[in-house]
PDB file of C-alpha atoms in Angstrom:
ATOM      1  CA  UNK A   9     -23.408 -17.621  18.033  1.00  0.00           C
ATOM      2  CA  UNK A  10     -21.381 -14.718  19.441  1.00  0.00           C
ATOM      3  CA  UNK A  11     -22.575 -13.034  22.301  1.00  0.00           C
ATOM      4  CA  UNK A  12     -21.625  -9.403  21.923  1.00  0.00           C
ATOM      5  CA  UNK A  13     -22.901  -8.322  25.303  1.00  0.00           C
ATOM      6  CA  UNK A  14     -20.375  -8.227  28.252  1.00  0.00           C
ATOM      7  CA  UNK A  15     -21.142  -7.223  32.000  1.00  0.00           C
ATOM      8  CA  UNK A  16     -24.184  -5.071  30.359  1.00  0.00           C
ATOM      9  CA  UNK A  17     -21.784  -3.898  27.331  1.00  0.00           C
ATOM     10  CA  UNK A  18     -22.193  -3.931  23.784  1.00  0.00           C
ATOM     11  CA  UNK A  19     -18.877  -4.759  22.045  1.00  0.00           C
ATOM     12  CA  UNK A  20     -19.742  -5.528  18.889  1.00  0.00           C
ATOM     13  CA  UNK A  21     -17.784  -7.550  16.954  1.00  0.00           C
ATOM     14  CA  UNK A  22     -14.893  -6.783  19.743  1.00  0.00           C
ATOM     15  CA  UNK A  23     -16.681  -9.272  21.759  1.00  0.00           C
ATOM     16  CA  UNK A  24     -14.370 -11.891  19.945  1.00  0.00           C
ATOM     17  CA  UNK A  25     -10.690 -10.063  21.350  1.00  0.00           C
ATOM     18  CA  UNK A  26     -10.513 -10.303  25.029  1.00  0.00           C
ATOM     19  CA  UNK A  27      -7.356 -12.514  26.025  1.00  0.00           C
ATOM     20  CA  UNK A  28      -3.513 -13.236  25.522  1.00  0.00           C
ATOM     21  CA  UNK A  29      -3.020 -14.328  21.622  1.00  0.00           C
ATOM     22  CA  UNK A  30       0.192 -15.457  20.864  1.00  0.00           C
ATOM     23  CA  UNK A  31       1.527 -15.978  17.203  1.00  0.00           C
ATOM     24  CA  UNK A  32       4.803 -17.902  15.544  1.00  0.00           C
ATOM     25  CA  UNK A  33       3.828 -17.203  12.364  1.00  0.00           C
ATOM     26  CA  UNK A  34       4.456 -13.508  11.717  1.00  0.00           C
ATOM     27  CA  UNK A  35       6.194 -12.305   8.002  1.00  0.00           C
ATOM     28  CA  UNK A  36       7.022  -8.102   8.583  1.00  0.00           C
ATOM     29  CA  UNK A  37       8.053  -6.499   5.641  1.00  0.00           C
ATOM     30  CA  UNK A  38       9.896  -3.285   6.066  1.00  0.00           C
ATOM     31  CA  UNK A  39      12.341  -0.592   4.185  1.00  0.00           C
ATOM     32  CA  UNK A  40      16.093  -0.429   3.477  1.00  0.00           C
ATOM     33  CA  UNK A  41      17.663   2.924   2.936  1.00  0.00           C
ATOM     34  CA  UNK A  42      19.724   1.230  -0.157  1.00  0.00           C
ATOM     35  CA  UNK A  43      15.615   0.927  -1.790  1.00  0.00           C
ATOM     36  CA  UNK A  44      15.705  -2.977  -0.802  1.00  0.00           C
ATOM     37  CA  UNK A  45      13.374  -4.613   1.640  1.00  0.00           C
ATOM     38  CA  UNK A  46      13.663  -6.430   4.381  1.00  0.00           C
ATOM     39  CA  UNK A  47      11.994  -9.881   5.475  1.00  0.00           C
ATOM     40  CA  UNK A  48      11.544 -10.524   9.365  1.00  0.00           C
ATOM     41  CA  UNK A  49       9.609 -13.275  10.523  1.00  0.00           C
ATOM     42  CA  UNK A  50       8.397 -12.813  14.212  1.00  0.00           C
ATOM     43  CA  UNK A  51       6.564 -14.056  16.987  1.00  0.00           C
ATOM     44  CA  UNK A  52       4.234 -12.144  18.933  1.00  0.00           C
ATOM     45  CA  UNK A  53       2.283 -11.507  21.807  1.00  0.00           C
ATOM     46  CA  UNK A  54      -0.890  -9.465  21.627  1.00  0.00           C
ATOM     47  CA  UNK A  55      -3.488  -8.912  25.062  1.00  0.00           C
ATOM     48  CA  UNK A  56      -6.868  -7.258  24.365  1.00  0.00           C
ATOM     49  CA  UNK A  57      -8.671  -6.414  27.578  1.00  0.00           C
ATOM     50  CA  UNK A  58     -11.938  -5.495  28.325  1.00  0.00           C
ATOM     51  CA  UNK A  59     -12.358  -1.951  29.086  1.00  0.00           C
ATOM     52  CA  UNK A  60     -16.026  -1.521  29.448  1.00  0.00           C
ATOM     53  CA  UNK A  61     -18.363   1.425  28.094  1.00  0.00           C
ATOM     54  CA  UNK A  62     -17.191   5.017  27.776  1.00  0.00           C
ATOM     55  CA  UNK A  63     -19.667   7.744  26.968  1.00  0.00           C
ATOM     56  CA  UNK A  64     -19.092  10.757  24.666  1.00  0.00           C
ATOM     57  CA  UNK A  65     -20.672  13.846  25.243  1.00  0.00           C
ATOM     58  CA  UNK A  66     -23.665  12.424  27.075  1.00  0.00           C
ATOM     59  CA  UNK A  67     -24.759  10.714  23.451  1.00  0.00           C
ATOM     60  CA  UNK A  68     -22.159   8.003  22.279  1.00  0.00           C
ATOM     61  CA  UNK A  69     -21.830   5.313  23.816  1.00  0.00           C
ATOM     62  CA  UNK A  70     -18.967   3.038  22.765  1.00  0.00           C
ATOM     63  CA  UNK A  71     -17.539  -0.590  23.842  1.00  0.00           C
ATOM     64  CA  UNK A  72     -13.920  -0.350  24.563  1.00  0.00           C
ATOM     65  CA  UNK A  73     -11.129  -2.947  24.436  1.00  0.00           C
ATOM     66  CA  UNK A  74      -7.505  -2.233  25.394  1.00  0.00           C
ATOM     67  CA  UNK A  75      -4.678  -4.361  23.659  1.00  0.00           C
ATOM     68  CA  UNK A  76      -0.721  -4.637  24.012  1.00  0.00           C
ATOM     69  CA  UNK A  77       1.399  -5.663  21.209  1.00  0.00           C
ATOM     70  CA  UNK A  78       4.847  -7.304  21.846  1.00  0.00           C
ATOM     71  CA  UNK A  79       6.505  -8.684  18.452  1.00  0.00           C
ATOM     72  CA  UNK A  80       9.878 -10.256  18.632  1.00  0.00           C
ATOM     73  CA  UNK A  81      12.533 -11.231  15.248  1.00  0.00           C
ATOM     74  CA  UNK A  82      13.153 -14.816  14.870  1.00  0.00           C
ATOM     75  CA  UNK A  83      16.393 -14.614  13.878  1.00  0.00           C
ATOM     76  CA  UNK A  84      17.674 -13.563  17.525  1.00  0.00           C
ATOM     77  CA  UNK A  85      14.596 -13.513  19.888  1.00  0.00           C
ATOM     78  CA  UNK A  86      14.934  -9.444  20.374  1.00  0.00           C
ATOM     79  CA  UNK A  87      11.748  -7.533  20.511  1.00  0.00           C
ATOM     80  CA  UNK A  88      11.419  -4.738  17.815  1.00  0.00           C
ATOM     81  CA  UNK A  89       7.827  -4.025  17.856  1.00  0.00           C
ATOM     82  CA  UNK A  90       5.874  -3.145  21.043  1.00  0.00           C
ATOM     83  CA  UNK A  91       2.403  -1.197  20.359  1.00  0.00           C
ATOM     84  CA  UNK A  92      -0.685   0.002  22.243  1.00  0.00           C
ATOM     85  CA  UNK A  93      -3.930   1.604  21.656  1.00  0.00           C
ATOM     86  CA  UNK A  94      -7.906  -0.057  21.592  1.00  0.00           C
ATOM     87  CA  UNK A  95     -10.492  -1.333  19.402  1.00  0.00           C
ATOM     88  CA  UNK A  96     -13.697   0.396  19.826  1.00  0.00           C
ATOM     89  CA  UNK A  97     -17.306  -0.237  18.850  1.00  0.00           C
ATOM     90  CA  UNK A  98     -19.975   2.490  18.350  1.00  0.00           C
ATOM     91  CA  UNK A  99     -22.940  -0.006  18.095  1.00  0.00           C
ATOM     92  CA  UNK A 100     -25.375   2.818  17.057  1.00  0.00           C
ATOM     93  CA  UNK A 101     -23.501   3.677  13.934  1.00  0.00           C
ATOM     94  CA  UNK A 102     -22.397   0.555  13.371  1.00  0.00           C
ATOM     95  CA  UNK A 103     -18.678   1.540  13.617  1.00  0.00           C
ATOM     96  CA  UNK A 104     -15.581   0.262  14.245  1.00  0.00           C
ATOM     97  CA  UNK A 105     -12.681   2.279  15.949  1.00  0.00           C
ATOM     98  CA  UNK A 106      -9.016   0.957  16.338  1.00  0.00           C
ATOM     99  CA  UNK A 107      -6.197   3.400  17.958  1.00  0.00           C
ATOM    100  CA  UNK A 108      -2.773   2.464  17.399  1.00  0.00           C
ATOM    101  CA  UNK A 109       0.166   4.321  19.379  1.00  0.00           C
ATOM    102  CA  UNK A 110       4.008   3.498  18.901  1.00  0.00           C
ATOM    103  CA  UNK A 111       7.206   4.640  20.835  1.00  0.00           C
ATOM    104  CA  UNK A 112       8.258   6.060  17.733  1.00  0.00           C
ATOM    105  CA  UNK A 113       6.024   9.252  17.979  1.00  0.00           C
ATOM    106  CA  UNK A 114       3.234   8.346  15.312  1.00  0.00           C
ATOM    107  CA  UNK A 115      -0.506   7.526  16.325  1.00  0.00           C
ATOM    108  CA  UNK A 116      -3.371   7.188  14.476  1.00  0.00           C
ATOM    109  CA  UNK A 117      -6.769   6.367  14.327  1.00  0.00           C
ATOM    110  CA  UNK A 118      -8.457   4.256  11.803  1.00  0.00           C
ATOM    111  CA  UNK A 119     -12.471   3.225  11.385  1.00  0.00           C
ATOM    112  CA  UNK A 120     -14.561   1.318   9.143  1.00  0.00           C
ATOM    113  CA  UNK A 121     -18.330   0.191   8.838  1.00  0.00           C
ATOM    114  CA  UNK A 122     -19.502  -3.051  10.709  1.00  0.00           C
ATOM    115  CA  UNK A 123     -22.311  -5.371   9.160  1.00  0.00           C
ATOM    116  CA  UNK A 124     -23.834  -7.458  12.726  1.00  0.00           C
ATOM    117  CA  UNK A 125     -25.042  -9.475   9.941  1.00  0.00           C
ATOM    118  CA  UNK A 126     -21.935 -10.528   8.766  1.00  0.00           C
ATOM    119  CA  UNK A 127     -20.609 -12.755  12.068  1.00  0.00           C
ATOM    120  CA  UNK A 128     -21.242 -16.120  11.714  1.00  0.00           C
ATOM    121  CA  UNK A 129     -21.232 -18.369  14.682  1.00  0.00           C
ATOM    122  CA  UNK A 130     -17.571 -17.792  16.006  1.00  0.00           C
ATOM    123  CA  UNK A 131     -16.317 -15.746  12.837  1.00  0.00           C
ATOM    124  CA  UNK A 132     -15.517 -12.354  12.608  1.00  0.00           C
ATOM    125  CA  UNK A 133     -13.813 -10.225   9.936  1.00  0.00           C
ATOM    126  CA  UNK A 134     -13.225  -6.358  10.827  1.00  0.00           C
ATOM    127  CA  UNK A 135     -11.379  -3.893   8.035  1.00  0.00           C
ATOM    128  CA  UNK A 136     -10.567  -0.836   9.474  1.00  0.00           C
ATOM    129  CA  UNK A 137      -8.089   2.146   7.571  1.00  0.00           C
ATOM    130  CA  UNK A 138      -7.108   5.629   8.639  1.00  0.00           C
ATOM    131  CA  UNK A 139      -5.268   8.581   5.966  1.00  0.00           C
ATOM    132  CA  UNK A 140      -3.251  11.164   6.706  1.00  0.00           C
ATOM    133  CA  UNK A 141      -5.542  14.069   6.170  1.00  0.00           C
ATOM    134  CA  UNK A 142      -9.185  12.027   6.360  1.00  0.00           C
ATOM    135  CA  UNK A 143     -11.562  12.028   9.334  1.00  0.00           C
ATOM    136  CA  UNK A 144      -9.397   8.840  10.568  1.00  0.00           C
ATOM    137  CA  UNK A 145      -6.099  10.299  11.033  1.00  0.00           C
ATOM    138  CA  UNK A 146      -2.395  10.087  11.459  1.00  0.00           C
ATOM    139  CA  UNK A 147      -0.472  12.050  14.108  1.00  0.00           C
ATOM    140  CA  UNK A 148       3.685  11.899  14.228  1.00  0.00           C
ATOM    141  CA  UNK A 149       6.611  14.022  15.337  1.00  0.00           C
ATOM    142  CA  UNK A 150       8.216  16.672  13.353  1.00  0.00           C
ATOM    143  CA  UNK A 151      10.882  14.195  12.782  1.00  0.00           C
ATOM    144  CA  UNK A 152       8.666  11.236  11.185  1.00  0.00           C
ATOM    145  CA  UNK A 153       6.524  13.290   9.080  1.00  0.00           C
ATOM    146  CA  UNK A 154       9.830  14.703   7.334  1.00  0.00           C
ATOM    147  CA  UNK A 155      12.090  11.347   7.543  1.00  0.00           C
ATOM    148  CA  UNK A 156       9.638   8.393   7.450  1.00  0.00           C
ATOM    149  CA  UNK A 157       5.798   9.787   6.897  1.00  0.00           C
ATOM    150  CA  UNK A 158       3.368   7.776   7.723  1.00  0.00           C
ATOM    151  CA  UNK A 159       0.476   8.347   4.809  1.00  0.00           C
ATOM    152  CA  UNK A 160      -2.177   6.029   5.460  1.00  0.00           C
ATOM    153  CA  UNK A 161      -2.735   2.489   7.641  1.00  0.00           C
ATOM    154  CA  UNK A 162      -5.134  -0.592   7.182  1.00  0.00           C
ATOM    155  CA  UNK A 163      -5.837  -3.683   8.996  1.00  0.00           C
ATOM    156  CA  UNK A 164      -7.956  -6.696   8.106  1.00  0.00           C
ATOM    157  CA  UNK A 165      -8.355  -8.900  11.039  1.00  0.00           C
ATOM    158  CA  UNK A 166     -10.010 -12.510  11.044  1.00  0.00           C
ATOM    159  CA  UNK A 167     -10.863 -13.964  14.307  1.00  0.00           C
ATOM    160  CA  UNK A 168     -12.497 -17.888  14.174  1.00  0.00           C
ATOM    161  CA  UNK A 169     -12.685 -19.442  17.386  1.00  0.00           C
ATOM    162  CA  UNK A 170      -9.202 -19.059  19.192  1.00  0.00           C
ATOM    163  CA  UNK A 171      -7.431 -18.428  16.066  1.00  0.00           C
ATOM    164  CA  UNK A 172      -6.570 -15.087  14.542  1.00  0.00           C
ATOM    165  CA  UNK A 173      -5.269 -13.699  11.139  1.00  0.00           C
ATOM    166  CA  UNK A 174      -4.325  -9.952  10.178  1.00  0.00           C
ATOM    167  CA  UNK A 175      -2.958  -8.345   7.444  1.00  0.00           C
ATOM    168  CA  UNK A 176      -1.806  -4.876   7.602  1.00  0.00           C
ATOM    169  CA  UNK A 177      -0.148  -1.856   5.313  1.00  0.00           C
ATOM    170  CA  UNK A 178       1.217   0.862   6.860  1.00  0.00           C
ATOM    171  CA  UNK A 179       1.605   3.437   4.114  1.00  0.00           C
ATOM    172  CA  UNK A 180       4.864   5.521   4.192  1.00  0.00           C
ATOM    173  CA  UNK A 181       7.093   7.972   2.159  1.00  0.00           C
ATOM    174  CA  UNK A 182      10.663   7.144   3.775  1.00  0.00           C
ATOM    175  CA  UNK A 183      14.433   7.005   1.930  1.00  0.00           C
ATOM    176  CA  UNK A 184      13.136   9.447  -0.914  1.00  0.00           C
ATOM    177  CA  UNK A 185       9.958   6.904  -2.345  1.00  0.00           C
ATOM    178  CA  UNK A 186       6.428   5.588  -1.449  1.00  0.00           C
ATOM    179  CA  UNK A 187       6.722   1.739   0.514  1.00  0.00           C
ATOM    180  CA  UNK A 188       3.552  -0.427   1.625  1.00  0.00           C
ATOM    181  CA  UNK A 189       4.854  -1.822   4.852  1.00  0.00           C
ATOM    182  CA  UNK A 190       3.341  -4.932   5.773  1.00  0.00           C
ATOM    183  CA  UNK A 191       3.137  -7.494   8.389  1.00  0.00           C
ATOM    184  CA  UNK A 192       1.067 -10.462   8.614  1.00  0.00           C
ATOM    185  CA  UNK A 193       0.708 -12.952  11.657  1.00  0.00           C
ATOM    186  CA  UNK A 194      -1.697 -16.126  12.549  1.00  0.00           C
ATOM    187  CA  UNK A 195      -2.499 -16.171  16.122  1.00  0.00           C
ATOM    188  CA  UNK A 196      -3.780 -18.021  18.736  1.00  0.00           C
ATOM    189  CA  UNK A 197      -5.956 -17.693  21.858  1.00  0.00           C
ATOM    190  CA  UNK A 198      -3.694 -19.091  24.798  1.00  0.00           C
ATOM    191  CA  UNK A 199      -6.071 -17.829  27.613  1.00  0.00           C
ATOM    192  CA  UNK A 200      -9.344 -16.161  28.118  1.00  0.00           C
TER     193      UNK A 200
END
């Protein structure tokens, strides 16, 4: 069984994260400006720390967990990807939080509902979305919103043990049309 409580903390599902994941396994699938796509495999490095609590207004209080994101083309080794936000877990509502911040100028925030029922023994699965618009949102600079728009983000993430899967769409309008950018990765835990 997973034990969700840390130092005194509820994290939730989260309690899976903490550590350095590294992956070999990663398939990114991206825009061309000519209306092709592009195919990158990658490697990656992601870190999820432990935060601890953080109270809202004196009434929420949430489990926190900081990660780094490093991902890197296989083709020549060079590091195109590098991402930061946290997960969060708001055990009364029985909600899920993820922040995602890029030096690109976008951000967002995506959430989802969280079953405790649903973790079995080491296994977790966590779905989380956010829409440009919606009560989980999408913030980017002039120039993205009118050159490569990000409309909408989800992430399914699997964690079993010391190995982790994710799938994730990031929706966008970019070159004149609508593209579901994707990237997908197995990882595993290489230290606590």
């Amino acid at each position: 069984m997973i034990e969700t409580i840390i130092d005194g903390v509820d994290f939730g599902p989260l309690a899976v994260l903490p550590g350095t994941w590294k992956g070999e396994k990663g398939m990114d699938i991206a825009p061309e400006e000519d209306g092709s796509k592009e195919e990158n495999p990658f490697s990656e490095e992601i870190l999820f720390e432990i935060v601890g609590d953080v109270t809202n207004a004196g009434k929420q209080t949430l489990g926190v967990v900081r990660y780094h994101q490093k991902v890197y083309r296989k083709t020549d080794g060079a590091q195109f990807h590098d991402q930061l936000g946290y997960w969060v877990w708001d055990p009364a509502a029985g909600t899920v939080m993820f922040t995602l911040t890029i030096p690109r100028a976008v951000s967002l925030v995506a959430g989802g509902d969280f079953d405790m029922g649903s973790m079995d023994d080491d296994a977790v699965s966590i779905a989380v979305a956010s829409e440009d618009g919606g009560d989980w949102g999408v913030a980017q600079s002039p120039f993205m919103r009118e050159n490569a728009k990000t409309t909408g983000f989800q992430i399914n993430l699997e964690v079993d043990g010391d190995k982790m899967v994710y799938s994730q769409t990031t929706f966008l309008d970019i070159y004149g049309r609508k593209f579901d950018h994707t990237d997908n990765s197995t990882l595993v835990r290489v230290s606590p």
